[in-house]
PDB file of C-alpha atoms in Angstrom:
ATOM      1  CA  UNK A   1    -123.491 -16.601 -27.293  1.00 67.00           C
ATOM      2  CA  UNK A   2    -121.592 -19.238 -26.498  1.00 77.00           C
ATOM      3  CA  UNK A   3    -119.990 -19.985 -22.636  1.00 84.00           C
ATOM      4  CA  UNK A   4    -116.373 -19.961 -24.316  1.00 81.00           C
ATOM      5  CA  UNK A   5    -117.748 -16.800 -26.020  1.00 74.00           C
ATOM      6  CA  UNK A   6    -118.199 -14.938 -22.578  1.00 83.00           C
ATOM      7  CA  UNK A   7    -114.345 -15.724 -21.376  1.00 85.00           C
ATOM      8  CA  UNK A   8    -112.262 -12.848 -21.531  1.00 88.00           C
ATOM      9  CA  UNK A   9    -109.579 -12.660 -24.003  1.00 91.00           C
ATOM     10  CA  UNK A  10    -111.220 -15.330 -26.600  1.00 94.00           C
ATOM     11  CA  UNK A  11    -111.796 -14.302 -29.700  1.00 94.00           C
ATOM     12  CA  UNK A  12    -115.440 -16.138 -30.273  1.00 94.00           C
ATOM     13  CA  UNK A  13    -115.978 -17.811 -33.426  1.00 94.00           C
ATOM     14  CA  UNK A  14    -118.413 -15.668 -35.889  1.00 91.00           C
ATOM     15  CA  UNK A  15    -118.967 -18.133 -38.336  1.00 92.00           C
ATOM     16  CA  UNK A  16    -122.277 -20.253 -38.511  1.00 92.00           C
ATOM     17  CA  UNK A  17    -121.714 -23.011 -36.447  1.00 93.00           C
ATOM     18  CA  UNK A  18    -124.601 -24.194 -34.314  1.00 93.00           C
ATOM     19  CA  UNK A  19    -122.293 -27.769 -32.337  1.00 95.00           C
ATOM     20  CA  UNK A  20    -120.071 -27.746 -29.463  1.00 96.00           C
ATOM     21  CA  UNK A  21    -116.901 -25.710 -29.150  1.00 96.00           C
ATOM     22  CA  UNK A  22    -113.907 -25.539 -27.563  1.00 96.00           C
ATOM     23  CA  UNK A  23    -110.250 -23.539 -26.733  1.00 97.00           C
ATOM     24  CA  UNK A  24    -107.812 -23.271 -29.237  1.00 97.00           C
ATOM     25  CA  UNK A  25    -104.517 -21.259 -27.468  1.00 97.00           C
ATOM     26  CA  UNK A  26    -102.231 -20.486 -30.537  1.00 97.00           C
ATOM     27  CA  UNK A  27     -99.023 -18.889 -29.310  1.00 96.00           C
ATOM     28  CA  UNK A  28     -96.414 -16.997 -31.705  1.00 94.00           C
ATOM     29  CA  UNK A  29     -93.396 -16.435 -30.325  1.00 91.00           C
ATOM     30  CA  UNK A  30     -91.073 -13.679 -31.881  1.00 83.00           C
ATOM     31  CA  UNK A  31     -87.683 -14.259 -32.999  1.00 74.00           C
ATOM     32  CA  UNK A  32     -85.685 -11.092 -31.867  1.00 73.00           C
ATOM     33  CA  UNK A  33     -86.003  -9.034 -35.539  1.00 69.00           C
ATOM     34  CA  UNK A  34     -89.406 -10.440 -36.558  1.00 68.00           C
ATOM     35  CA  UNK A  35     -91.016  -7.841 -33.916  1.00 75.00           C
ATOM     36  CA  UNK A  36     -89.998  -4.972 -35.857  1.00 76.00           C
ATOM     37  CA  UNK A  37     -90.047  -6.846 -39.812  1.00 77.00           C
ATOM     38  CA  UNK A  38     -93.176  -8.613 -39.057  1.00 83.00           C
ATOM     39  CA  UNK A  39     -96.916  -8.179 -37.918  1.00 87.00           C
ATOM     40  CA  UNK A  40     -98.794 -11.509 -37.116  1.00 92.00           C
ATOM     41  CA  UNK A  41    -101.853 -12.924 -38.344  1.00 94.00           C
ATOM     42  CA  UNK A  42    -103.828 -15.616 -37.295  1.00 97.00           C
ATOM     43  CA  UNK A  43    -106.966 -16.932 -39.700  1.00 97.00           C
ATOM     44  CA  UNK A  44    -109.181 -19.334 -39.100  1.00 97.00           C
ATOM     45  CA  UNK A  45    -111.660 -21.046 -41.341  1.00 97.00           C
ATOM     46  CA  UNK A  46    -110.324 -18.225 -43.226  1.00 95.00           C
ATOM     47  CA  UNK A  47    -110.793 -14.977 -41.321  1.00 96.00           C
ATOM     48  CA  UNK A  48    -108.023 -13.524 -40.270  1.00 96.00           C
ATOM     49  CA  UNK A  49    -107.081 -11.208 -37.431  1.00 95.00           C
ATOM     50  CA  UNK A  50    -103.989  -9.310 -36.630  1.00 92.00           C
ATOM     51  CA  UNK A  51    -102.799 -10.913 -33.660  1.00 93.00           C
ATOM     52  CA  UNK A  52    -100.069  -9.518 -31.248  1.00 90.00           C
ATOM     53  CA  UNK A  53     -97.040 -12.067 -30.416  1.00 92.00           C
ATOM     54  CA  UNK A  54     -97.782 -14.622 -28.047  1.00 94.00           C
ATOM     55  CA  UNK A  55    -100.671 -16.518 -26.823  1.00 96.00           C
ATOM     56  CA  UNK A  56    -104.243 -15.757 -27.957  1.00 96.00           C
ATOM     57  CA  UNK A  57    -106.655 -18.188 -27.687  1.00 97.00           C
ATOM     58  CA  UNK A  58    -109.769 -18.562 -29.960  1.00 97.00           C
ATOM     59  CA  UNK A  59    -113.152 -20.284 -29.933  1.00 97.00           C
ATOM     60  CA  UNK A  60    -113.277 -22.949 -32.763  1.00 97.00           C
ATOM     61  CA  UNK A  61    -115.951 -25.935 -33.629  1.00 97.00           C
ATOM     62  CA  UNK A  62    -115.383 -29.193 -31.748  1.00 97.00           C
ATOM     63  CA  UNK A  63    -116.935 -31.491 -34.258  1.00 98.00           C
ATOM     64  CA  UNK A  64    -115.633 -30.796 -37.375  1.00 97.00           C
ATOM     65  CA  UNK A  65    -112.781 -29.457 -39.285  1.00 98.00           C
ATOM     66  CA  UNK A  66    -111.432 -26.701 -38.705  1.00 98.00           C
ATOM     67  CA  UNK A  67    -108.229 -24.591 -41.183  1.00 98.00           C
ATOM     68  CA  UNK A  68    -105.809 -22.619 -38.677  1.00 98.00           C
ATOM     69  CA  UNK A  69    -102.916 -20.853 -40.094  1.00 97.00           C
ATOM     70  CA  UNK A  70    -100.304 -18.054 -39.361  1.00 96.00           C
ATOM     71  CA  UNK A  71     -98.729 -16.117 -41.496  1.00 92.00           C
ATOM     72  CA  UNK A  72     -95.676 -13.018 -40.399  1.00 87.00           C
ATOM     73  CA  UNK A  73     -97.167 -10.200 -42.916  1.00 86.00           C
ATOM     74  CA  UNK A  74     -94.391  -7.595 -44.173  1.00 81.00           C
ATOM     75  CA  UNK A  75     -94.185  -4.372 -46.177  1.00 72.00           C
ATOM     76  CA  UNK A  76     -90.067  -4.342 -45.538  1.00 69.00           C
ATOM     77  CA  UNK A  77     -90.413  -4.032 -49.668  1.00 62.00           C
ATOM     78  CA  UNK A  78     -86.744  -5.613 -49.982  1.00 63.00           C
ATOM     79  CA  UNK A  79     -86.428  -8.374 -52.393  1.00 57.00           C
ATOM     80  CA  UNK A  80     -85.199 -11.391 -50.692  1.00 59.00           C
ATOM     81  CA  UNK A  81     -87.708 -10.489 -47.818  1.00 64.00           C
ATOM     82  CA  UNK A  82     -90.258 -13.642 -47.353  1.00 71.00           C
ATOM     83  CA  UNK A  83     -94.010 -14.135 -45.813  1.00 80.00           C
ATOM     84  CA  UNK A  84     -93.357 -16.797 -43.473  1.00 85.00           C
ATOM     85  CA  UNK A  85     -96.163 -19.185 -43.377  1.00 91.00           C
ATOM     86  CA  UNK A  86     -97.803 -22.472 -41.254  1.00 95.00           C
ATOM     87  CA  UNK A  87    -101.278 -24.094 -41.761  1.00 96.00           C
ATOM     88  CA  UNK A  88    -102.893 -27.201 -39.993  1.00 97.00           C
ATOM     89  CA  UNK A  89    -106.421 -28.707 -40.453  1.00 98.00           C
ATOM     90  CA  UNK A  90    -107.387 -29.377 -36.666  1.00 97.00           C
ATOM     91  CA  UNK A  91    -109.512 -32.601 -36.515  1.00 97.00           C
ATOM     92  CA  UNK A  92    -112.992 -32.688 -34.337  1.00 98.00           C
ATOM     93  CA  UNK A  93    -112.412 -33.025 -30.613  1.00 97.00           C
ATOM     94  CA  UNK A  94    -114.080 -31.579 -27.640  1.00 96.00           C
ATOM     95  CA  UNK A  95    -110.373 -31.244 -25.890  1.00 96.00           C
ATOM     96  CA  UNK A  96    -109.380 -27.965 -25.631  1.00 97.00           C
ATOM     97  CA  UNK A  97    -105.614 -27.709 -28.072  1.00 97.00           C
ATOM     98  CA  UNK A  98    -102.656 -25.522 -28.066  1.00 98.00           C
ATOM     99  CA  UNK A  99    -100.146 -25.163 -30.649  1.00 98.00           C
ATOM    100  CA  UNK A 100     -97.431 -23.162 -31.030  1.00 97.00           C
ATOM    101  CA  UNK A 101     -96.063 -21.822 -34.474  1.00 95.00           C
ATOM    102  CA  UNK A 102     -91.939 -21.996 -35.675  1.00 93.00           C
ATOM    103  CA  UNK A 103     -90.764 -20.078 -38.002  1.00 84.00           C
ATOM    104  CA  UNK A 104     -86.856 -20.350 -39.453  1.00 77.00           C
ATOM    105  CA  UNK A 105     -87.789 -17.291 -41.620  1.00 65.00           C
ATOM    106  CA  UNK A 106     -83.722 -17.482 -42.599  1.00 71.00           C
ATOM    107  CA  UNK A 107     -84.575 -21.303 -44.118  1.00 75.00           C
ATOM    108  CA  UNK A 108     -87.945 -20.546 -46.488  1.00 77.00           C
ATOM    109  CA  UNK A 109     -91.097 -19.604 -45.595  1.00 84.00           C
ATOM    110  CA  UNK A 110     -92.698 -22.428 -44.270  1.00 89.00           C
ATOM    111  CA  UNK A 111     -93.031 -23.247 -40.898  1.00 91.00           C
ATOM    112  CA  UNK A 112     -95.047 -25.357 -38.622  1.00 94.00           C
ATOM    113  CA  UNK A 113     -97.883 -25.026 -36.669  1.00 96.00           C
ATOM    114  CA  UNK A 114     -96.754 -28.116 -33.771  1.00 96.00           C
ATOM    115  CA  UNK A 115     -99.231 -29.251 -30.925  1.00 96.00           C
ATOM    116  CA  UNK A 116     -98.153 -28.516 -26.915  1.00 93.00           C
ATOM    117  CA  UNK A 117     -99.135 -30.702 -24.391  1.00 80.00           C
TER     118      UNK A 117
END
């Protein structure tokens, strides 16, 4: 296990990954009616976990690639309802990162995954 592993409220990485890690804080703000349309999820490298809104921070590879994405999941079932969407490739860096994701969900579903800090 990993020393990032051991601090409290981040989610380790369970991939394979034998290099150095570091802190990824994503934060997903809600905007007033996605809390009760919505449900956020959070993959990376391509596992995904339900997230709650806000900041979560996850253990991710520091010398290499690595995919990050959000989506807003929704079983609303109407039909103009949308999945709003943002994705990133994160480039190797032993810095920890933040980035927060916007969503317009009233302007399409893609939105933007944008570095703080």
């Amino acid at each position: 296990m990993t020393e990032l592993a051991r601090v409290p409220n981040v989610i380790p990485y369970v991939d394979h990954h034998t290099g150095p890690r570091r802190l990824l804080t994503l934060e997903i703000p809600h905007l007033g009616h996605t809390v009760r349309d919505y449900a956020p999820i959070a993959s990376i490298d391509g596992r995904q976990y339900v997230v709650s809104w806000g900041s979560m921070s996850f253990e991710i590879p520091a010398d290499r690639n690595v995919h990050v994405s959000v989506h807003l999941h929704t079983n609303s079932g109407r039909d103009y309802t949308i999945t709003p969407f943002a994705s990133t490739v994160v480039p190797p860096h032993p810095a920890p990162l933040r980035l927060v994701a916007q969503f317009v969900p009233s302007q399409g579903p893609q939105g933007a995954l944008v570095p703080v800090g």
